[in-house]
């Protein structure tokens, strides 16, 4: 078992990408893992040129607790959620194909509208 990482000074919350990397799960399943294992969350708001964006951050100490539980085998995650399993890779490919299909469909609709309006 590896020792938990020591958070940098002032870091007590991590974004979903960091939690996903520590847990070796696909990014879209971070909320489910956090919820299932009691990881504390907090909503933050960021402001940019397009307006406000709300995003969730996760308690670093509790993320590390789940990391330790995963390493010890106390917690086992659904293989479909994981980033290092064949099931997870298959799901990631399916998600990518679905996204590409939606983009192609939207482009086809835009082209059809342009052709019909001329």
GROMACS .gro file of C-alpha atoms in nm:
model
  118
    1UNK     CA    1   0.000   0.000   0.000
    2UNK     CA    2   0.132   0.343  -0.088
    3UNK     CA    3   0.120   0.635   0.149
    4UNK     CA    4  -0.133   0.907   0.070
    5UNK     CA    5  -0.007   1.214  -0.109
    6UNK     CA    6   0.049   1.518   0.106
    7UNK     CA    7  -0.157   1.804  -0.033
    8UNK     CA    8   0.031   2.119  -0.125
    9UNK     CA    9  -0.010   2.402   0.127
   10UNK     CA   10  -0.354   2.556   0.101
   11UNK     CA   11  -0.499   2.272  -0.110
   12UNK     CA   12  -0.793   2.117   0.065
   13UNK     CA   13  -1.022   2.072  -0.237
   14UNK     CA   14  -0.959   1.910  -0.575
   15UNK     CA   15  -1.143   1.929  -0.904
   16UNK     CA   16  -1.307   1.625  -1.060
   17UNK     CA   17  -1.019   1.568  -1.304
   18UNK     CA   18  -0.773   1.526  -1.015
   19UNK     CA   19  -1.010   1.297  -0.822
   20UNK     CA   20  -1.061   1.087  -1.138
   21UNK     CA   21  -0.685   1.050  -1.180
   22UNK     CA   22  -0.634   0.949  -0.816
   23UNK     CA   23  -0.921   0.697  -0.826
   24UNK     CA   24  -0.844   0.577  -1.182
   25UNK     CA   25  -1.204   0.627  -1.285
   26UNK     CA   26  -1.358   0.786  -1.590
   27UNK     CA   27  -1.425   1.155  -1.527
   28UNK     CA   28  -1.802   1.125  -1.575
   29UNK     CA   29  -1.829   0.882  -1.279
   30UNK     CA   30  -1.650   1.095  -1.019
   31UNK     CA   31  -1.981   1.226  -0.872
   32UNK     CA   32  -2.114   0.870  -0.828
   33UNK     CA   33  -1.793   0.749  -0.658
   34UNK     CA   34  -1.787   1.054  -0.431
   35UNK     CA   35  -2.151   1.012  -0.338
   36UNK     CA   36  -2.120   0.638  -0.275
   37UNK     CA   37  -1.823   0.685  -0.042
   38UNK     CA   38  -1.920   1.000   0.147
   39UNK     CA   39  -1.668   1.237  -0.007
   40UNK     CA   40  -1.747   1.595   0.082
   41UNK     CA   41  -1.819   1.834  -0.202
   42UNK     CA   42  -1.847   2.206  -0.245
   43UNK     CA   43  -1.983   2.410  -0.534
   44UNK     CA   44  -1.758   2.689  -0.658
   45UNK     CA   45  -1.836   2.959  -0.908
   46UNK     CA   46  -1.597   3.089  -1.170
   47UNK     CA   47  -1.648   3.394  -1.388
   48UNK     CA   48  -1.529   3.434  -1.745
   49UNK     CA   49  -1.610   3.627  -2.059
   50UNK     CA   50  -1.919   3.414  -2.121
   51UNK     CA   51  -2.056   3.451  -1.769
   52UNK     CA   52  -2.057   3.241  -1.454
   53UNK     CA   53  -1.974   2.872  -1.438
   54UNK     CA   54  -2.047   2.648  -1.141
   55UNK     CA   55  -1.831   2.344  -1.075
   56UNK     CA   56  -1.790   2.091  -0.797
   57UNK     CA   57  -1.474   2.035  -0.594
   58UNK     CA   58  -1.404   1.738  -0.367
   59UNK     CA   59  -1.244   1.723  -0.023
   60UNK     CA   60  -0.880   1.624  -0.074
   61UNK     CA   61  -0.858   1.435   0.255
   62UNK     CA   62  -1.169   1.232   0.175
   63UNK     CA   63  -1.050   1.164  -0.181
   64UNK     CA   64  -0.730   1.024  -0.028
   65UNK     CA   65  -0.937   0.812   0.213
   66UNK     CA   66  -1.110   0.651  -0.085
   67UNK     CA   67  -0.771   0.603  -0.259
   68UNK     CA   68  -0.648   0.411   0.045
   69UNK     CA   69  -0.967   0.203   0.055
   70UNK     CA   70  -0.929   0.121  -0.316
   71UNK     CA   71  -0.565   0.017  -0.268
   72UNK     CA   72  -0.650  -0.204   0.028
   73UNK     CA   73  -0.936  -0.371  -0.159
   74UNK     CA   74  -1.191  -0.248   0.094
   75UNK     CA   75  -1.368  -0.063  -0.188
   76UNK     CA   76  -1.424  -0.212  -0.533
   77UNK     CA   77  -1.562   0.005  -0.811
   78UNK     CA   78  -1.776  -0.099  -1.104
   79UNK     CA   79  -1.536  -0.198  -1.387
   80UNK     CA   80  -1.740   0.016  -1.629
   81UNK     CA   81  -1.654   0.325  -1.420
   82UNK     CA   82  -1.281   0.255  -1.415
   83UNK     CA   83  -1.036   0.404  -1.662
   84UNK     CA   84  -0.804   0.101  -1.652
   85UNK     CA   85  -1.042  -0.182  -1.746
   86UNK     CA   86  -1.165  -0.314  -2.080
   87UNK     CA   87  -1.523  -0.232  -1.979
   88UNK     CA   88  -1.424   0.127  -1.903
   89UNK     CA   89  -1.233   0.162  -2.229
   90UNK     CA   90  -1.533   0.026  -2.419
   91UNK     CA   91  -1.760   0.278  -2.245
   92UNK     CA   92  -1.521   0.564  -2.323
   93UNK     CA   93  -1.518   0.464  -2.691
   94UNK     CA   94  -1.898   0.447  -2.693
   95UNK     CA   95  -1.919   0.792  -2.535
   96UNK     CA   96  -1.681   0.933  -2.798
   97UNK     CA   97  -1.880   0.776  -3.082
   98UNK     CA   98  -2.205   0.913  -2.938
   99UNK     CA   99  -2.055   1.261  -2.919
  100UNK     CA  100  -1.929   1.238  -3.278
  101UNK     CA  101  -2.270   1.116  -3.392
  102UNK     CA  102  -2.442   1.410  -3.224
  103UNK     CA  103  -2.203   1.658  -3.386
  104UNK     CA  104  -2.258   1.502  -3.730
  105UNK     CA  105  -2.635   1.513  -3.679
  106UNK     CA  106  -2.624   1.880  -3.577
  107UNK     CA  107  -2.414   1.965  -3.883
  108UNK     CA  108  -2.659   1.778  -4.108
  109UNK     CA  109  -2.950   1.976  -3.961
  110UNK     CA  110  -2.768   2.307  -4.015
  111UNK     CA  111  -2.685   2.213  -4.375
  112UNK     CA  112  -3.043   2.100  -4.440
  113UNK     CA  113  -3.181   2.426  -4.301
  114UNK     CA  114  -2.938   2.626  -4.513
  115UNK     CA  115  -3.032   2.432  -4.827
  116UNK     CA  116  -3.406   2.461  -4.763
  117UNK     CA  117  -3.393   2.833  -4.692
  118UNK     CA  118  -3.217   2.920  -5.018
   0.00000   0.00000   0.00000
